[in-house]
Short mmCIF file of C-alpha atoms in Angstrom, two decimals:
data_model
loop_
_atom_site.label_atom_id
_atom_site.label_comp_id
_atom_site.label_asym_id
_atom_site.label_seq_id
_atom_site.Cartn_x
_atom_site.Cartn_y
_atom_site.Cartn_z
CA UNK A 1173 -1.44 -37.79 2.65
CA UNK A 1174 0.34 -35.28 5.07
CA UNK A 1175 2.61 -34.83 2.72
CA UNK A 1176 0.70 -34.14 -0.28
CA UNK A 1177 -1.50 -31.67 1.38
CA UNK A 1178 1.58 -29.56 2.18
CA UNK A 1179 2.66 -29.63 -0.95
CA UNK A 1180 -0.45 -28.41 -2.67
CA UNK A 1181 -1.04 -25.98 0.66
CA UNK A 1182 -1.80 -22.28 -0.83
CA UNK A 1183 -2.52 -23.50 -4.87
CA UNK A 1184 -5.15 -24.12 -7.20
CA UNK A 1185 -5.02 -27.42 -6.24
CA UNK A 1186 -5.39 -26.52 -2.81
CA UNK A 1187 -9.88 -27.05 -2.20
CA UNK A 1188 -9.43 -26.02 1.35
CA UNK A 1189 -7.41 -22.73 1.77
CA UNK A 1190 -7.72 -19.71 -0.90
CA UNK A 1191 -4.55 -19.61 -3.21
CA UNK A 1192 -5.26 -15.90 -3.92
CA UNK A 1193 -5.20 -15.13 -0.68
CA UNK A 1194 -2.19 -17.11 0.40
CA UNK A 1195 -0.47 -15.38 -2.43
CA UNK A 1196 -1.37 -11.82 -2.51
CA UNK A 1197 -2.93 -10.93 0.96
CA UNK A 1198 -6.33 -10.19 -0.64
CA UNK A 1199 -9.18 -11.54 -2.20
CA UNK A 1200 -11.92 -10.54 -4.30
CA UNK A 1201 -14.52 -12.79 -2.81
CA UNK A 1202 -13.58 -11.44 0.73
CA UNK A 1203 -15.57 -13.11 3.91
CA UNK A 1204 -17.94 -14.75 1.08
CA UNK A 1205 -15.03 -16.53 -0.31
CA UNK A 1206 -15.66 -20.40 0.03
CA UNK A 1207 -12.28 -21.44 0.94
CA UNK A 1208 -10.24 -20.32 3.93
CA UNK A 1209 -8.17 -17.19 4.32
CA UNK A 1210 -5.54 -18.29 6.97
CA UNK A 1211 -4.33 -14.93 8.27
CA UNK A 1212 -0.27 -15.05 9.25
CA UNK A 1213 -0.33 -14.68 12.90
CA UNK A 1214 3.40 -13.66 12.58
CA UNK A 1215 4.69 -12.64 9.45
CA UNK A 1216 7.39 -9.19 8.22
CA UNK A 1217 4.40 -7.45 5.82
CA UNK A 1218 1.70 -5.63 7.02
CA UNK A 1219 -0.88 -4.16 4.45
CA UNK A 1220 -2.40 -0.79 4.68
CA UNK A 1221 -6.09 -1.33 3.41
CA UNK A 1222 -7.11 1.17 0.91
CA UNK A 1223 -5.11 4.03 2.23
CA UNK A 1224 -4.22 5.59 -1.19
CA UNK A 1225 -6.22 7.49 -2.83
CA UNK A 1226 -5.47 7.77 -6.28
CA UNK A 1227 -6.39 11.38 -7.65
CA UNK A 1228 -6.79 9.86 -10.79
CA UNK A 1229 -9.48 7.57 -10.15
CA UNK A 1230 -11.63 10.55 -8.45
CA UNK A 1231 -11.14 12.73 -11.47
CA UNK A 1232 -13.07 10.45 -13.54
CA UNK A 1233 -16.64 11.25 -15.52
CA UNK A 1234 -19.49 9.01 -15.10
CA UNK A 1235 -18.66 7.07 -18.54
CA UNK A 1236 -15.18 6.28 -16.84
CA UNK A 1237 -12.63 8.66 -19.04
CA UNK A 1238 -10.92 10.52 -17.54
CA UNK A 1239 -10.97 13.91 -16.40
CA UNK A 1240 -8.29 16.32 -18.62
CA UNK A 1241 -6.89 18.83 -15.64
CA UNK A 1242 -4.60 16.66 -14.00
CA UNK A 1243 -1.03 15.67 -15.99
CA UNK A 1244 0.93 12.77 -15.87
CA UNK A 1245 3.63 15.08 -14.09
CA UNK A 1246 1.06 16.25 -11.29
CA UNK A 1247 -0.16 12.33 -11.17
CA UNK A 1248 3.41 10.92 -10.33
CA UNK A 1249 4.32 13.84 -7.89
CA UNK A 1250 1.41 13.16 -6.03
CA UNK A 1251 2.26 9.48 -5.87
CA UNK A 1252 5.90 10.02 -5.24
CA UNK A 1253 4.74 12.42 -2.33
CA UNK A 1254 2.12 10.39 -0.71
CA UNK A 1255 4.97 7.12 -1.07
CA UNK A 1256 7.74 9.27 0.65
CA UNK A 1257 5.13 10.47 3.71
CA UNK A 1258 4.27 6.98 4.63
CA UNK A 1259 7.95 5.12 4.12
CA UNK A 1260 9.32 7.67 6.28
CA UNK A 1261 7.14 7.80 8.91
CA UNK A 1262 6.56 4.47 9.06
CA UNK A 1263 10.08 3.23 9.38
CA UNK A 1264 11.07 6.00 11.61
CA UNK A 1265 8.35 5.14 14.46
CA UNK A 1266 8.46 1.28 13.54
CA UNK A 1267 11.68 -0.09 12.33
CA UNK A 1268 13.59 -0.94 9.02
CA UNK A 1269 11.80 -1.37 5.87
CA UNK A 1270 13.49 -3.80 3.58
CA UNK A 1271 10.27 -2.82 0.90
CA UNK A 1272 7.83 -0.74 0.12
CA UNK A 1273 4.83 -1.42 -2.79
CA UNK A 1274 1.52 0.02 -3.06
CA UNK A 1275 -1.17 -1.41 -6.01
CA UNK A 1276 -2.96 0.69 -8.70
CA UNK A 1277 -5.39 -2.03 -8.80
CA UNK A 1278 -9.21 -0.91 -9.02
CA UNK A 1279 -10.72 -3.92 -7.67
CA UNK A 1280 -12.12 -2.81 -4.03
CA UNK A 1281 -10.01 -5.28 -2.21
CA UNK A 1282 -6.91 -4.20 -3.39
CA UNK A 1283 -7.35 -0.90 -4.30
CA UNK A 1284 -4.97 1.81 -2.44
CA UNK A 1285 -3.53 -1.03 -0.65
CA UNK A 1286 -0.11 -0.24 0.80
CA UNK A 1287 2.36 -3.56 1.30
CA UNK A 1288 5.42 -2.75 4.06
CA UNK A 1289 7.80 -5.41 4.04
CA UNK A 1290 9.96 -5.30 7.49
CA UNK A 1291 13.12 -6.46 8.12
CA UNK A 1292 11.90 -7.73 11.73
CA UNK A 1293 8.38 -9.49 11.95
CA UNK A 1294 8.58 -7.81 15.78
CA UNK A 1295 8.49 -4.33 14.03
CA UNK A 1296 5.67 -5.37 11.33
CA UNK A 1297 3.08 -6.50 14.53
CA UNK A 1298 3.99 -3.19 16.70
CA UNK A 1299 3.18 -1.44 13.63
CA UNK A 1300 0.04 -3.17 13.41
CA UNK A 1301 -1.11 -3.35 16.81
CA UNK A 1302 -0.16 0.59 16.85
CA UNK A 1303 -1.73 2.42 13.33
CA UNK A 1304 -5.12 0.39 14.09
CA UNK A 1305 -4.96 3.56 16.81
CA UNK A 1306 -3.78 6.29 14.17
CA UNK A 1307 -5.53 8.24 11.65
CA UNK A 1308 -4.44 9.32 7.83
CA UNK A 1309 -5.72 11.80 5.56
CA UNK A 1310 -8.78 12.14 8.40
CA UNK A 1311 -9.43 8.48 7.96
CA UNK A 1312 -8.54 6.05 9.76
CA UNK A 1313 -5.89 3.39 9.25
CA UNK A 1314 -6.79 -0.17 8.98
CA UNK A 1315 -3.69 -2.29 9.30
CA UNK A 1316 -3.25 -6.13 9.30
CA UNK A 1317 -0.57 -8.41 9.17
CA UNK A 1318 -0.17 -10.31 5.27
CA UNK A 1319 0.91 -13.61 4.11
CA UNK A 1320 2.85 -11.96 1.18
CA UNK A 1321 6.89 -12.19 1.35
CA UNK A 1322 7.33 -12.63 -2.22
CA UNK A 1323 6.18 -10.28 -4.39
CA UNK A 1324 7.23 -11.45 -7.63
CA UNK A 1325 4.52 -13.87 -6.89
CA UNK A 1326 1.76 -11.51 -5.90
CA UNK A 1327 2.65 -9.13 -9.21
CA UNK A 1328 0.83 -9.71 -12.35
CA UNK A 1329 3.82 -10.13 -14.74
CA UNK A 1330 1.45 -9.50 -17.85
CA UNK A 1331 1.25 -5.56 -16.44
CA UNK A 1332 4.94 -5.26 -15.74
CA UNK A 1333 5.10 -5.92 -19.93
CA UNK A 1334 2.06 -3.72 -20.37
CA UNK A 1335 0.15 -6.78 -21.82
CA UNK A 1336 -2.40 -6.94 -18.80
CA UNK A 1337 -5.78 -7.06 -20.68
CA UNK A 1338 -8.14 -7.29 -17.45
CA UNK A 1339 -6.93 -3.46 -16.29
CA UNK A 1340 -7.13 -2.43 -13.09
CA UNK A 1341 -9.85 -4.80 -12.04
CA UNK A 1342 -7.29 -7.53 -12.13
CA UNK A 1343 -6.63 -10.07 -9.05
CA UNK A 1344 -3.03 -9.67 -9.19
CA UNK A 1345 -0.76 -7.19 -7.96
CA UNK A 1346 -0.59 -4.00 -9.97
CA UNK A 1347 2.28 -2.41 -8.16
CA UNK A 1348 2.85 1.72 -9.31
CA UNK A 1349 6.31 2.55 -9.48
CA UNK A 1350 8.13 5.58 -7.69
CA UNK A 1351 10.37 8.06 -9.54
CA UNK A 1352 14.30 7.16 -9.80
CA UNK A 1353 14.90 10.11 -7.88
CA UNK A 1354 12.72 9.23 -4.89
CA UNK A 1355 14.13 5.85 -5.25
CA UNK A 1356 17.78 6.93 -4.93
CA UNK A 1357 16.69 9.01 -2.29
CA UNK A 1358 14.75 6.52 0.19
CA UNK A 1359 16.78 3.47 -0.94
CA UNK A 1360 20.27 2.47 -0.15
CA UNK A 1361 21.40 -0.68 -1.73
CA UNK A 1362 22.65 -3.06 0.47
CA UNK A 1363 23.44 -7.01 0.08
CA UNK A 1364 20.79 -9.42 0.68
CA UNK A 1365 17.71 -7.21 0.65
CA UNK A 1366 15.56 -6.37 -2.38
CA UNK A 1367 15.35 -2.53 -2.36
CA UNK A 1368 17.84 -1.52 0.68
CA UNK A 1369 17.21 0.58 3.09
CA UNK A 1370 17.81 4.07 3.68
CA UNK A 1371 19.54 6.41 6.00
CA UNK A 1372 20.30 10.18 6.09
CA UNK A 1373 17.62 11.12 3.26
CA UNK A 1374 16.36 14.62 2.84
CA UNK A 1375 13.55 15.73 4.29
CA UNK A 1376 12.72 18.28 2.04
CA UNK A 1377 10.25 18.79 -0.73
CA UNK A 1378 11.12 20.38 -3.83
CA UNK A 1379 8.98 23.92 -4.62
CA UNK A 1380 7.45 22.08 -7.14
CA UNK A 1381 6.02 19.22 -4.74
CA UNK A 1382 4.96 22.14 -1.98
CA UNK A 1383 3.32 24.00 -5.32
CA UNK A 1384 0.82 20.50 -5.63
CA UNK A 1385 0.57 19.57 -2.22
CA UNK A 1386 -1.53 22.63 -2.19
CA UNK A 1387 -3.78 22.62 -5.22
CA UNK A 1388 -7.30 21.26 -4.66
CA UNK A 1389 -7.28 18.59 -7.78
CA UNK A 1390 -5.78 16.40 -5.40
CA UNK A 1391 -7.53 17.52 -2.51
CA UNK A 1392 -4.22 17.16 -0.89
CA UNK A 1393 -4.33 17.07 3.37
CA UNK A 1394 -0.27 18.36 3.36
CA UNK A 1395 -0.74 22.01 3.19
CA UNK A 1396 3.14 22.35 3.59
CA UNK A 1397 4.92 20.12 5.73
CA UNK A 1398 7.44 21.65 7.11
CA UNK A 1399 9.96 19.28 10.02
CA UNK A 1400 7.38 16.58 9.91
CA UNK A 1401 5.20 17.99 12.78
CA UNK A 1402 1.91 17.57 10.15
CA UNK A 1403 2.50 13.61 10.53
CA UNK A 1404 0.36 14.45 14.06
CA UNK A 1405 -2.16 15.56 11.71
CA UNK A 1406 -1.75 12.92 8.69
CA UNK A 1407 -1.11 9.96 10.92
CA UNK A 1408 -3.24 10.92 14.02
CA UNK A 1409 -3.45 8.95 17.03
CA UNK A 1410 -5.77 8.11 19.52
CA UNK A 1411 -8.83 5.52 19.68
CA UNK A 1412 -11.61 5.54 17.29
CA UNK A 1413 -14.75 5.52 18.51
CA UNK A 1414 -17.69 3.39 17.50
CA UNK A 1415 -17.69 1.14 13.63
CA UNK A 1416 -19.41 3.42 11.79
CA UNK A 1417 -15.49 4.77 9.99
CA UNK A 1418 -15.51 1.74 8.53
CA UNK A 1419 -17.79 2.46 5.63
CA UNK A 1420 -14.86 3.89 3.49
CA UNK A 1421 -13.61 0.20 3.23
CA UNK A 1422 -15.66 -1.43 0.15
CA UNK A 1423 -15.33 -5.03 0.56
#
């Protein structure tokens, strides 16, 4: 019996413990959910709850199309910039990042949600136990640590072929993809991990990315970086005071 309940441990099959959960950190049913979300005391991935804030989903009418002032271009810089801030600063305060995704899911539990996969689960749990203290964007962070390791299994492979036909309201990973230039740049390929990691990258932002960092489509808090001494401002520390900040979180 032992046996066969750790072999369906984390399925369908599973009545006990939520499979969606166990597989992609999240769940659409939240605390209401009926089955167990056993969260990884120790594990190398942390998630980032709804930290990203996609421009694109702001810029949208009431009847849900979408807003025509903001390009594809402008869309991906933004995401490429916002991806760069938080790998960086992240791995320099916390430790190696062996990968990096974030979902452009719509659903409110996994929408915005940033996934950082450590290379040491002692680095993941400082990180936690530290940006539950920090602020971004003037909100603050709300980091936990996630059962995922795998994400091949958290992805929705239907999306990845563009054949997804539930959209962003899907309960599997929709994870956006960064440019092949900020990929080259963060990423060094090394055996035995799946992106690499990354040493000696540039620091600095192309004119065009300083140009949209300060336009107010995106409502963008960088207003010119410059040396990294705005991360006191985008990741802020100290305490927060009181529960009221969590409102922004919709699940």
């Amino acid at each position: 019996m032992a046996e066969y309940l750790a072999s369906i441990f984390g399925t369908e099959k599973d009545k006990v413990n939520c499979s969606f959960y166990f597989k992609i950190g999240a769940c659409r049913h939240g605390e209401r959910c009926s089955r167990i979300h056993n969260k990884p005391t120790f594990s190398q991935t942390i998630v980032l709850l709804n930290i990203y804030q996609n421009p694109q989903n702001s810029a949208q009418t009431a009847d849900g199309s979408h807003l025509g002032n903001i390009s594809e271009t402008e869309l991906q810089q933004h995401f490429d910039d916002f991806f760069e801030e938080v790998f960086t600063e992240v791995e320099d305060r916390y430790g190696e990042i062996e990968e990096m995704n974030i979902c452009d899911n719509l659903g409110d539990h996994l929408v915005g949600n940033v996934y950082i996969k450590f290379r040491r689960e002692e680095d993941a749990e400082r990180a936690v136990n530290e940006l539950n203290n920090r602020w971004f964007n003037g909100r603050p962070i709300y980091a936990e640590l996630s059962p995922v390791t795998d994400f091949r299994e958290a992805c929705c492979r239907q999306y990845e072929m563009g054949e997804c036909t539930r959209g962003g309201f899907c309960n599997f990973m929709h994870l956006k993809p960064i440019s092949r230039e900020l990929r080259s740049r963060l990423y060094k390929r090394r055996p035995g991990a799946a992106f690499g990691g990354h040493r000696g990258r540039s620091r600095s932002p192309s004119p065009k990315s300083r140009r949209l960092r300060q336009t107010e489509d995106f409502g963008d808090r960088r207003r010119g970086r410059g040396g990294g001494g705005n991360f006191n401002r985008d990741f802020g520390g100290g305490h927060r005071g009181g529960g009221g900040d969590r409102d922004y979180r919709r699940y």
